Amino acid sequence: MHPTDALYDFAQRYLPGGVCASARANAALGHPFYVSRGDGPFVYDLDGREYVDMCLSHGASLLGHNHPRLKAAVQQALELGIICSYETEHHSRLAARLAEMVPCAEMSRFAGSGTETVMHAVRLARAVTGRMKLIKFEGHFHGYADSVYHSSAPRVDQAGPAEAPITIAESAGMPAHERELVIVVPFNDPVALEQAFARHAAESAALILEPVNYDSGCILPEPGFLQTCRALCDRYGMLLVFDEVLTAFRFHPGCAQGYYGVTPDLAVLGKALGGGVPISAICGRREVMLGYRPTGDCEHSGTYLAHLTTVLGAVAALDEYSQPGFYPRLNALAERFYAGFRELIARSGVPMQLQTMGPRFGMYFGVTEPVRNYRQAARQDRGMLLAFVRGCIERGVYFHVAAHHGLSAAHTEAELDRALAAIEGALGDVARGAAL
């Protein structure tokens, strides 16, 4: 039996579905992609075969794998005693560093995952406004908490009219009353958004959104749309919450808010914040953040929040992102890769749309017009995507079937040329399959 099959068989005895997280099942393979180690832009399977990694821990590993500065930071934390549930000077310094870099981050708190941080941000928004409803956009993902896990990837045949989506719970086991507190609006539709505010703002604490909707691939806000979001929140006394779990430090040192020049009241930072170590942050305006205990009445606590290994890891990651030329080099490398990718798409004849922002991108097979909202993204041909991912993996380049993909600062032109060669072959597989 092949080592992958043997491990998958073993894993299924003890892990539901053979995985520790549902999203780690790769539908293109029929099983998880097992790795033995990672180094730089590469991951290695159980046989030691090398793959150029275009998943990168779903965006967390912006520095690549096994980065020496990150390793040294974690080692320092271990030598200090694996400190858990105590405050240190490093915690305050990380918060001060965020205040220097991120426009809204006058104050910060930390957690482990994006799900936790969004949950706490929503609670805070409700506490300081005294309102319970939320307005969100269809196709935007904000973690797995019952309060927000709605309409992130709904079935279109169940989601109602495109201009007035129905709120859809994304999991069994979610209380029906949570759904009643979430108002769903199409992204990039200012008219629908203004109507939702007029109807629901008096009961709504916040508008929460991904400033770049990476969780539907890569859907950019149309010019002026984020400014409209800010203006409506100001007019109706609601908080603007940016979910920057994916956009944080992705293409700009000030995150998406720094790039677009729109400052939210609260922001959630994750993934690249830690460069691969599990840390996320809630940051925002001082008067809002002081709503947390002990200065306010809103609870945010936990034994493992801001574990020192992750705090020092985040400091190391921010040090790296702050190096002169980091973003110009990364973004230029990405643009070179995208130019090659688009040329291959044109030559292959495969109908698809490639949408990009910084070093992360989305692919929409079977779609030829620019994608500006979830309903358009949902038209993707899933079979073509699976064939493409499978073809790339067979050729030594790892993609997951999730909506977004990317490159890291550890990638060079050489690795990306390898990726383009695999992509050319995989597009050929898709073209031949479509012709059958």
GROMACS .gro file of C-alpha atoms in nm:
model
  436
    1MET     CA    1   0.000   0.000   0.000
    2HIS     CA    2   0.128   0.348  -0.085
    3PRO     CA    3   0.229   0.554   0.223
    4THR     CA    4  -0.044   0.811   0.151
    5ASP     CA    5  -0.313   0.542   0.133
    6ALA     CA    6  -0.182   0.378   0.448
    7LEU     CA    7  -0.180   0.703   0.642
    8TYR     CA    8  -0.524   0.800   0.518
    9ASP     CA    9  -0.660   0.460   0.622
   10PHE     CA   10  -0.501   0.502   0.966
   11ALA     CA   11  -0.618   0.862   1.004
   12GLN     CA   12  -0.980   0.774   0.929
   13ARG     CA   13  -0.986   0.544   1.232
   14TYR     CA   14  -0.920   0.832   1.470
   15LEU     CA   15  -1.001   1.158   1.288
   16PRO     CA   16  -1.345   1.226   1.137
   17GLY     CA   17  -1.290   1.213   0.763
   18GLY     CA   18  -0.922   1.153   0.829
   19VAL     CA   19  -0.852   1.523   0.887
   20CYS     CA   20  -0.814   1.769   1.176
   21ALA     CA   21  -1.001   2.040   0.984
   22SER     CA   22  -1.271   1.982   0.725
   23ALA     CA   23  -1.110   2.213   0.469
   24ARG     CA   24  -0.793   2.002   0.459
   25ALA     CA   25  -0.966   1.736   0.253
   26ASN     CA   26  -0.863   1.801  -0.108
   27ALA     CA   27  -1.147   1.705  -0.340
   28ALA     CA   28  -0.912   1.690  -0.638
   29LEU     CA   29  -0.722   1.405  -0.472
   30GLY     CA   30  -0.997   1.231  -0.277
   31HIS     CA   31  -0.783   1.253   0.038
   32PRO     CA   32  -0.571   1.509   0.222
   33PHE     CA   33  -0.240   1.621   0.078
   34TYR     CA   34   0.004   1.484   0.334
   35VAL     CA   35   0.334   1.663   0.382
   36SER     CA   36   0.645   1.549   0.563
   37ARG     CA   37   0.804   1.893   0.584
   38GLY     CA   38   0.817   2.239   0.429
   39ASP     CA   39   1.108   2.461   0.334
   40GLY     CA   40   1.096   2.798   0.160
   41PRO     CA   41   0.855   2.779  -0.135
   42PHE     CA   42   0.839   2.399  -0.119
   43VAL     CA   43   0.646   2.126   0.059
   44TYR     CA   44   0.742   1.759   0.049
   45ASP     CA   45   0.510   1.460   0.044
   46LEU     CA   46   0.552   1.133   0.234
   47ASP     CA   47   0.784   1.000  -0.037
   48GLY     CA   48   1.000   1.313  -0.015
   49ARG     CA   49   0.883   1.447  -0.351
   50GLU     CA   50   0.918   1.824  -0.378
   51TYR     CA   51   0.624   2.049  -0.473
   52VAL     CA   52   0.616   2.421  -0.541
   53ASP     CA   53   0.357   2.538  -0.290
   54MET     CA   54   0.083   2.767  -0.424
   55CYS     CA   55  -0.145   2.715  -0.125
   56LEU     CA   56   0.092   2.832   0.149
   57SER     CA   57  -0.120   2.733   0.448
   58HIS     CA   58  -0.419   2.905   0.283
   59GLY     CA   59  -0.227   3.230   0.290
   60ALA     CA   60  -0.067   3.217   0.635
   61SER     CA   61   0.285   3.138   0.514
   62LEU     CA   62   0.360   3.465   0.335
   63LEU     CA   63   0.730   3.422   0.416
   64GLY     CA   64   0.730   3.064   0.292
   65HIS     CA   65   0.805   2.768   0.517
   66ASN     CA   66   1.082   2.734   0.773
   67HIS     CA   67   1.183   3.100   0.764
   68PRO     CA   68   1.498   3.151   0.976
   69ARG     CA   69   1.378   3.471   1.145
   70LEU     CA   70   1.050   3.308   1.243
   71LYS     CA   71   1.227   2.995   1.370
   72ALA     CA   72   1.462   3.206   1.581
   73ALA     CA   73   1.169   3.393   1.734
   74VAL     CA   74   0.989   3.074   1.829
   75GLN     CA   75   1.312   2.932   1.971
   76GLN     CA   76   1.353   3.247   2.181
   77ALA     CA   77   1.002   3.198   2.320
   78LEU     CA   78   1.078   2.836   2.407
   79GLU     CA   79   1.393   2.938   2.589
   80LEU     CA   80   1.197   3.195   2.791
   81GLY     CA   81   0.988   2.912   2.932
   82ILE     CA   82   0.691   2.847   2.699
   83ILE     CA   83   0.507   3.130   2.876
   84CYS     CA   84   0.130   3.092   2.859
   85SER     CA   85  -0.137   3.313   3.015
   86TYR     CA   86   0.100   3.581   3.142
   87GLU     CA   87   0.165   3.930   3.009
   88THR     CA   88   0.516   4.023   2.895
   89GLU     CA   89   0.682   4.328   2.746
   90HIS     CA   90   0.661   4.158   2.406
   91HIS     CA   91   0.280   4.170   2.405
   92SER     CA   92   0.272   4.547   2.449
   93ARG     CA   93   0.546   4.594   2.193
   94LEU     CA   94   0.354   4.393   1.935
   95ALA     CA   95   0.046   4.610   1.992
   96ALA     CA   96   0.260   4.923   1.961
   97ARG     CA   97   0.406   4.790   1.638
   98LEU     CA   98   0.059   4.740   1.494
   99ALA     CA   99  -0.032   5.095   1.594
  100GLU     CA  100   0.264   5.218   1.388
  101MET     CA  101   0.170   5.017   1.079
  102VAL     CA  102  -0.210   4.978   1.062
  103PRO     CA  103  -0.427   5.292   1.037
  104CYS     CA  104  -0.709   5.183   1.270
  105ALA     CA  105  -0.491   5.003   1.527
  106GLU     CA  106  -0.485   5.252   1.812
  107MET     CA  107  -0.528   4.956   2.047
  108SER     CA  108  -0.515   4.578   1.996
  109ARG     CA  109  -0.602   4.246   2.157
  110PHE     CA  110  -0.486   3.903   2.038
  111ALA     CA  111  -0.623   3.554   1.986
  112GLY     CA  112  -0.528   3.235   1.805
  113SER     CA  113  -0.752   3.204   1.501
  114GLY     CA  114  -0.947   3.434   1.277
  115THR     CA  115  -1.270   3.268   1.392
  116GLU     CA  116  -1.200   3.361   1.754
  117THR     CA  117  -1.105   3.715   1.669
  118VAL     CA  118  -1.411   3.783   1.455
  119MET     CA  119  -1.632   3.636   1.727
  120HIS     CA  120  -1.483   3.878   1.980
  121ALA     CA  121  -1.499   4.173   1.739
  122VAL     CA  122  -1.869   4.110   1.677
  123ARG     CA  123  -1.935   4.087   2.050
  124LEU     CA  124  -1.752   4.417   2.104
  125ALA     CA  125  -1.944   4.591   1.826
  126ARG     CA  126  -2.271   4.477   1.979
  127ALA     CA  127  -2.160   4.582   2.327
  128VAL     CA  128  -2.058   4.937   2.235
  129THR     CA  129  -2.357   5.006   2.008
  130GLY     CA  130  -2.625   4.819   2.201
  131ARG     CA  131  -2.751   4.671   1.872
  132MET     CA  132  -2.754   4.303   1.780
  133LYS     CA  133  -2.786   4.269   1.401
  134LEU     CA  134  -2.499   4.256   1.151
  135ILE     CA  135  -2.486   4.345   0.784
  136LYS     CA  136  -2.249   4.135   0.572
  137PHE     CA  137  -2.184   4.062   0.207
  138GLU     CA  138  -2.271   3.741   0.027
  139GLY     CA  139  -1.960   3.534  -0.039
  140HIS     CA  140  -1.757   3.697   0.238
  141PHE     CA  141  -1.624   3.450   0.495
  142HIS     CA  142  -1.576   3.555   0.857
  143GLY     CA  143  -1.493   3.230   1.033
  144TYR     CA  144  -1.699   2.951   1.180
  145ALA     CA  145  -1.872   3.111   1.480
  146ASP     CA  146  -2.251   3.080   1.475
  147SER     CA  147  -2.286   3.459   1.475
  148VAL     CA  148  -2.120   3.502   1.135
  149TYR     CA  149  -2.102   3.167   0.951
  150HIS     CA  150  -2.375   3.262   0.707
  151SER     CA  151  -2.389   3.300   0.327
  152SER     CA  152  -2.015   3.264   0.273
  153ALA     CA  153  -2.062   3.003  -0.002
  154PRO     CA  154  -2.435   2.934  -0.030
  155ARG     CA  155  -2.598   2.722  -0.296
  156VAL     CA  156  -2.730   2.971  -0.548
  157ASP     CA  157  -3.055   2.778  -0.594
  158GLN     CA  158  -3.129   2.830  -0.223
  159ALA     CA  159  -2.993   3.182  -0.175
  160GLY     CA  160  -3.279   3.387  -0.316
  161PRO     CA  161  -3.260   3.677  -0.563
  162ALA     CA  162  -2.913   3.811  -0.642
  163GLU     CA  163  -3.017   4.165  -0.551
  164ALA     CA  164  -3.171   4.056  -0.216
  165PRO     CA  165  -3.000   3.738  -0.093
  166ILE     CA  166  -3.153   3.514   0.172
  167THR     CA  167  -2.937   3.454   0.479
  168ILE     CA  168  -2.817   3.093   0.465
  169ALA     CA  169  -2.657   2.908   0.758
  170GLU     CA  170  -2.342   2.732   0.636
  171SER     CA  171  -2.349   2.441   0.882
  172ALA     CA  172  -2.588   2.211   1.057
  173GLY     CA  173  -2.626   2.276   1.427
  174MET     CA  174  -2.654   2.654   1.406
  175PRO     CA  175  -2.945   2.811   1.600
  176ALA     CA  176  -3.210   2.966   1.376
  177HIS     CA  177  -3.213   3.288   1.577
  178GLU     CA  178  -2.854   3.359   1.472
  179ARG     CA  179  -2.964   3.370   1.109
  180GLU     CA  180  -3.228   3.628   1.194
  181LEU     CA  181  -2.954   3.863   1.316
  182VAL     CA  182  -2.756   3.862   0.989
  183ILE     CA  183  -2.854   4.075   0.690
  184VAL     CA  184  -2.689   3.969   0.361
  185VAL     CA  185  -2.623   4.211   0.076
  186PRO     CA  186  -2.454   4.162  -0.265
  187PHE     CA  187  -2.096   4.293  -0.277
  188ASN     CA  188  -2.016   4.596  -0.493
  189ASP     CA  189  -2.381   4.704  -0.504
  190PRO     CA  190  -2.408   5.046  -0.333
  191VAL     CA  191  -2.781   5.075  -0.403
  192ALA     CA  192  -2.861   4.744  -0.232
  193LEU     CA  193  -2.629   4.836   0.055
  194GLU     CA  194  -2.796   5.172   0.112
  195GLN     CA  195  -3.137   5.004   0.111
  196ALA     CA  196  -3.017   4.754   0.372
  197PHE     CA  197  -2.887   5.036   0.592
  198ALA     CA  198  -3.212   5.229   0.561
  199ARG     CA  199  -3.410   4.921   0.661
  200HIS     CA  200  -3.188   4.766   0.929
  201ALA     CA  201  -2.931   5.016   1.062
  202ALA     CA  202  -3.133   5.108   1.371
  203GLU     CA  203  -3.093   4.747   1.489
  204SER     CA  204  -2.747   4.678   1.343
  205ALA     CA  205  -2.417   4.705   1.526
  206ALA     CA  206  -2.179   4.676   1.233
  207LEU     CA  207  -2.109   4.621   0.868
  208ILE     CA  208  -1.844   4.349   0.840
  209LEU     CA  209  -1.662   4.270   0.517
  210GLU     CA  210  -1.348   4.145   0.349
  211PRO     CA  211  -1.203   4.458   0.182
  212VAL     CA  212  -1.076   4.221  -0.088
  213ASN     CA  213  -1.301   3.918  -0.115
  214TYR     CA  214  -1.031   3.653  -0.138
  215ASP     CA  215  -1.263   3.390   0.005
  216SER     CA  216  -1.460   3.400  -0.321
  217GLY     CA  217  -1.135   3.387  -0.520
  218CYS     CA  218  -1.022   3.746  -0.561
  219ILE     CA  219  -1.301   4.001  -0.595
  220LEU     CA  220  -1.182   4.359  -0.565
  221PRO     CA  221  -1.398   4.642  -0.431
  222GLU     CA  222  -1.506   4.866  -0.714
  223PRO     CA  223  -1.374   5.225  -0.705
  224GLY     CA  224  -1.542   5.419  -0.427
  225PHE     CA  225  -1.726   5.121  -0.278
  226LEU     CA  226  -1.525   5.101   0.045
  227GLN     CA  227  -1.568   5.477   0.084
  228THR     CA  228  -1.944   5.424   0.051
  229CYS     CA  229  -1.930   5.161   0.325
  230ARG     CA  230  -1.746   5.407   0.551
  231ALA     CA  231  -1.987   5.690   0.477
  232LEU     CA  232  -2.298   5.479   0.543
  233CYS     CA  233  -2.161   5.355   0.876
  234ASP     CA  234  -2.088   5.713   0.977
  235ARG     CA  235  -2.433   5.831   0.871
  236TYR     CA  236  -2.619   5.558   1.058
  237GLY     CA  237  -2.395   5.526   1.364
  238MET     CA  238  -2.277   5.172   1.287
  239LEU     CA  239  -1.927   5.036   1.319
  240LEU     CA  240  -1.728   4.944   1.009
  241VAL     CA  241  -1.539   4.618   1.064
  242PHE     CA  242  -1.277   4.501   0.816
  243ASP     CA  243  -1.207   4.129   0.820
  244GLU     CA  244  -0.841   4.144   0.719
  245VAL     CA  245  -0.758   3.786   0.810
  246LEU     CA  246  -0.647   3.733   0.449
  247THR     CA  247  -0.558   4.087   0.343
  248ALA     CA  248  -0.347   4.174   0.650
  249PHE     CA  249   0.008   4.255   0.535
  250ARG     CA  250  -0.062   4.070   0.209
  251PHE     CA  251   0.022   4.348  -0.035
  252HIS     CA  252   0.076   4.659   0.181
  253PRO     CA  253   0.235   4.720   0.523
  254GLY     CA  254  -0.082   4.902   0.634
  255CYS     CA  255  -0.302   4.612   0.520
  256ALA     CA  256  -0.595   4.671   0.283
  257GLN     CA  257  -0.710   4.972   0.483
  258GLY     CA  258  -0.373   5.138   0.430
  259TYR     CA  259  -0.374   5.054   0.061
  260TYR     CA  260  -0.728   5.178  -0.009
  261GLY     CA  261  -0.719   5.472   0.231
  262VAL     CA  262  -1.036   5.371   0.418
  263THR     CA  263  -1.004   5.332   0.795
  264PRO     CA  264  -1.248   5.100   0.973
  265ASP     CA  265  -1.352   5.125   1.338
  266LEU     CA  266  -1.234   4.770   1.402
  267ALA     CA  267  -1.021   4.528   1.203
  268VAL     CA  268  -0.939   4.163   1.240
  269LEU     CA  269  -0.588   4.064   1.132
  270GLY     CA  270  -0.472   3.707   1.082
  271LYS     CA  271  -0.283   3.455   0.870
  272ALA     CA  272   0.019   3.655   0.747
  273LEU     CA  273   0.029   3.844   1.079
  274GLY     CA  274   0.205   3.541   1.225
  275GLY     CA  275   0.375   3.419   0.909
  276GLY     CA  276   0.258   3.068   0.996
  277VAL     CA  277   0.235   3.077   1.376
  278PRO     CA  278  -0.125   3.080   1.506
  279ILE     CA  279  -0.205   3.438   1.603
  280SER     CA  280  -0.471   3.690   1.510
  281ALA     CA  281  -0.551   4.039   1.630
  282ILE     CA  282  -0.851   4.261   1.693
  283CYS     CA  283  -0.750   4.623   1.657
  284GLY     CA  284  -0.938   4.947   1.640
  285ARG     CA  285  -1.017   5.292   1.764
  286ARG     CA  286  -0.927   5.350   2.128
  287GLU     CA  287  -1.278   5.445   2.241
  288VAL     CA  288  -1.417   5.125   2.088
  289MET     CA  289  -1.143   4.893   2.214
  290LEU     CA  290  -1.180   5.028   2.569
  291GLY     CA  291  -1.516   4.850   2.569
  292TYR     CA  292  -1.329   4.534   2.667
  293ARG     CA  293  -1.293   4.443   3.033
  294PRO     CA  294  -1.147   4.564   3.262
  295THR     CA  295  -1.209   4.913   3.119
  296GLY     CA  296  -1.549   4.817   2.976
  297ASP     CA  297  -1.812   4.546   3.012
  298CYS     CA  298  -1.732   4.324   2.711
  299GLU     CA  299  -1.541   4.003   2.779
  300HIS     CA  300  -1.236   3.891   2.583
  301SER     CA  301  -1.011   3.639   2.752
  302GLY     CA  302  -0.862   3.291   2.729
  303THR     CA  303  -0.570   3.088   2.859
  304TYR     CA  304  -0.394   3.053   2.526
  305LEU     CA  305  -0.459   3.400   2.383
  306ALA     CA  306  -0.132   3.564   2.274
  307HIS     CA  307   0.091   3.271   2.364
  308LEU     CA  308   0.446   3.404   2.371
  309THR     CA  309   0.561   3.173   2.089
  310THR     CA  310   0.307   3.336   1.858
  311VAL     CA  311   0.364   3.691   1.982
  312LEU     CA  312   0.736   3.671   1.912
  313GLY     CA  313   0.662   3.500   1.582
  314ALA     CA  314   0.437   3.789   1.480
  315VAL     CA  315   0.703   4.044   1.576
  316ALA     CA  316   0.952   3.857   1.358
  317ALA     CA  317   0.707   3.846   1.066
  318LEU     CA  318   0.640   4.220   1.092
  319ASP     CA  319   1.014   4.284   1.103
  320GLU     CA  320   1.048   4.097   0.776
  321TYR     CA  321   0.755   4.278   0.611
  322SER     CA  322   0.912   4.608   0.715
  323GLN     CA  323   1.236   4.544   0.529
  324PRO     CA  324   1.301   4.797   0.250
  325GLY     CA  325   1.176   4.666  -0.083
  326PHE     CA  326   0.978   4.374   0.062
  327TYR     CA  327   0.645   4.464  -0.101
  328PRO     CA  328   0.779   4.606  -0.428
  329ARG     CA  329   0.973   4.284  -0.486
  330LEU     CA  330   0.684   4.056  -0.384
  331ASN     CA  331   0.425   4.239  -0.591
  332ALA     CA  332   0.655   4.262  -0.895
  333LEU     CA  333   0.723   3.889  -0.873
  334ALA     CA  334   0.350   3.826  -0.859
  335GLU     CA  335   0.283   4.045  -1.164
  336ARG     CA  336   0.548   3.860  -1.364
  337PHE     CA  337   0.383   3.530  -1.273
  338TYR     CA  338   0.036   3.657  -1.362
  339ALA     CA  339   0.154   3.780  -1.701
  340GLY     CA  340   0.286   3.434  -1.779
  341PHE     CA  341  -0.030   3.269  -1.647
  342ARG     CA  342  -0.254   3.490  -1.863
  343GLU     CA  343  -0.047   3.410  -2.169
  344LEU     CA  344  -0.092   3.038  -2.102
  345ILE     CA  345  -0.467   3.082  -2.059
  346ALA     CA  346  -0.491   3.261  -2.392
  347ARG     CA  347  -0.288   2.992  -2.569
  348SER     CA  348  -0.484   2.705  -2.412
  349GLY     CA  349  -0.827   2.829  -2.515
  350VAL     CA  350  -0.963   2.734  -2.172
  351PRO     CA  351  -1.244   2.974  -2.078
  352MET     CA  352  -1.146   3.120  -1.743
  353GLN     CA  353  -1.093   3.441  -1.553
  354LEU     CA  354  -0.778   3.509  -1.349
  355GLN     CA  355  -0.821   3.783  -1.087
  356THR     CA  356  -0.534   3.903  -0.873
  357MET     CA  357  -0.436   4.134  -0.591
  358GLY     CA  358  -0.080   4.135  -0.466
  359PRO     CA  359   0.060   3.784  -0.423
  360ARG     CA  360  -0.282   3.613  -0.397
  361PHE     CA  361  -0.520   3.527  -0.679
  362GLY     CA  362  -0.843   3.357  -0.775
  363MET     CA  363  -0.925   3.140  -1.077
  364TYR     CA  364  -1.275   3.111  -1.226
  365PHE     CA  365  -1.300   2.827  -1.477
  366GLY     CA  366  -1.581   2.855  -1.727
  367VAL     CA  367  -1.614   3.229  -1.656
  368THR     CA  368  -1.486   3.485  -1.904
  369GLU     CA  369  -1.621   3.816  -1.770
  370PRO     CA  370  -1.470   3.998  -1.470
  371VAL     CA  371  -1.616   3.870  -1.144
  372ARG     CA  372  -1.751   4.144  -0.916
  373ASN     CA  373  -1.970   3.947  -0.673
  374TYR     CA  374  -2.038   3.601  -0.535
  375ARG     CA  375  -2.316   3.508  -0.778
  376GLN     CA  376  -2.076   3.549  -1.068
  377ALA     CA  377  -1.804   3.356  -0.884
  378ALA     CA  378  -2.047   3.071  -0.818
  379ARG     CA  379  -2.083   3.009  -1.193
  380GLN     CA  380  -1.740   2.848  -1.196
  381ASP     CA  381  -1.711   2.504  -1.354
  382ARG     CA  382  -1.610   2.289  -1.057
  383GLY     CA  383  -1.507   1.995  -1.273
  384MET     CA  384  -1.260   2.208  -1.467
  385LEU     CA  385  -1.111   2.339  -1.142
  386LEU     CA  386  -1.063   1.988  -1.003
  387ALA     CA  387  -0.899   1.872  -1.325
  388PHE     CA  388  -0.663   2.170  -1.316
  389VAL     CA  389  -0.565   2.118  -0.952
  390ARG     CA  390  -0.510   1.747  -1.009
  391GLY     CA  391  -0.297   1.817  -1.315
  392CYS     CA  392  -0.078   2.065  -1.128
  393ILE     CA  393  -0.024   1.829  -0.835
  394GLU     CA  394   0.073   1.548  -1.070
  395ARG     CA  395   0.334   1.783  -1.217
  396GLY     CA  396   0.483   1.887  -0.883
  397VAL     CA  397   0.294   2.207  -0.802
  398TYR     CA  398   0.054   2.208  -0.508
  399PHE     CA  399  -0.280   2.385  -0.534
  400HIS     CA  400  -0.573   2.331  -0.300
  401VAL     CA  401  -0.929   2.343  -0.430
  402ALA     CA  402  -1.005   2.646  -0.209
  403ALA     CA  403  -1.096   2.968  -0.387
  404HIS     CA  404  -0.768   3.155  -0.341
  405HIS     CA  405  -0.405   3.070  -0.412
  406GLY     CA  406  -0.078   3.254  -0.399
  407LEU     CA  407   0.296   3.289  -0.378
  408SER     CA  408   0.530   3.383  -0.096
  409ALA     CA  409   0.836   3.597  -0.043
  410ALA     CA  410   1.037   3.273  -0.057
  411HIS     CA  411   0.939   3.209  -0.418
  412THR     CA  412   1.178   3.315  -0.692
  413GLU     CA  413   1.140   3.337  -1.066
  414ALA     CA  414   1.278   2.983  -1.092
  415GLU     CA  415   1.002   2.829  -0.877
  416LEU     CA  416   0.735   3.032  -1.050
  417ASP     CA  417   0.863   2.922  -1.390
  418ARG     CA  418   0.828   2.563  -1.266
  419ALA     CA  419   0.475   2.647  -1.161
  420LEU     CA  420   0.396   2.795  -1.502
  421ALA     CA  421   0.524   2.482  -1.675
  422ALA     CA  422   0.291   2.269  -1.462
  423ILE     CA  423   0.004   2.511  -1.519
  424GLU     CA  424   0.057   2.484  -1.895
  425GLY     CA  425   0.023   2.107  -1.875
  426ALA     CA  426  -0.277   2.123  -1.644
  427LEU     CA  427  -0.455   2.370  -1.872
  428GLY     CA  428  -0.395   2.123  -2.153
  429ASP     CA  429  -0.565   1.855  -1.942
  430VAL     CA  430  -0.861   2.084  -1.887
  431ALA     CA  431  -0.884   2.174  -2.256
  432ARG     CA  432  -0.877   1.810  -2.361
  433GLY     CA  433  -1.141   1.722  -2.102
  434ALA     CA  434  -1.366   2.006  -2.214
  435ALA     CA  435  -1.339   1.888  -2.574
  436LEU     CA  436  -1.466   1.539  -2.493
   0.00000   0.00000   0.00000
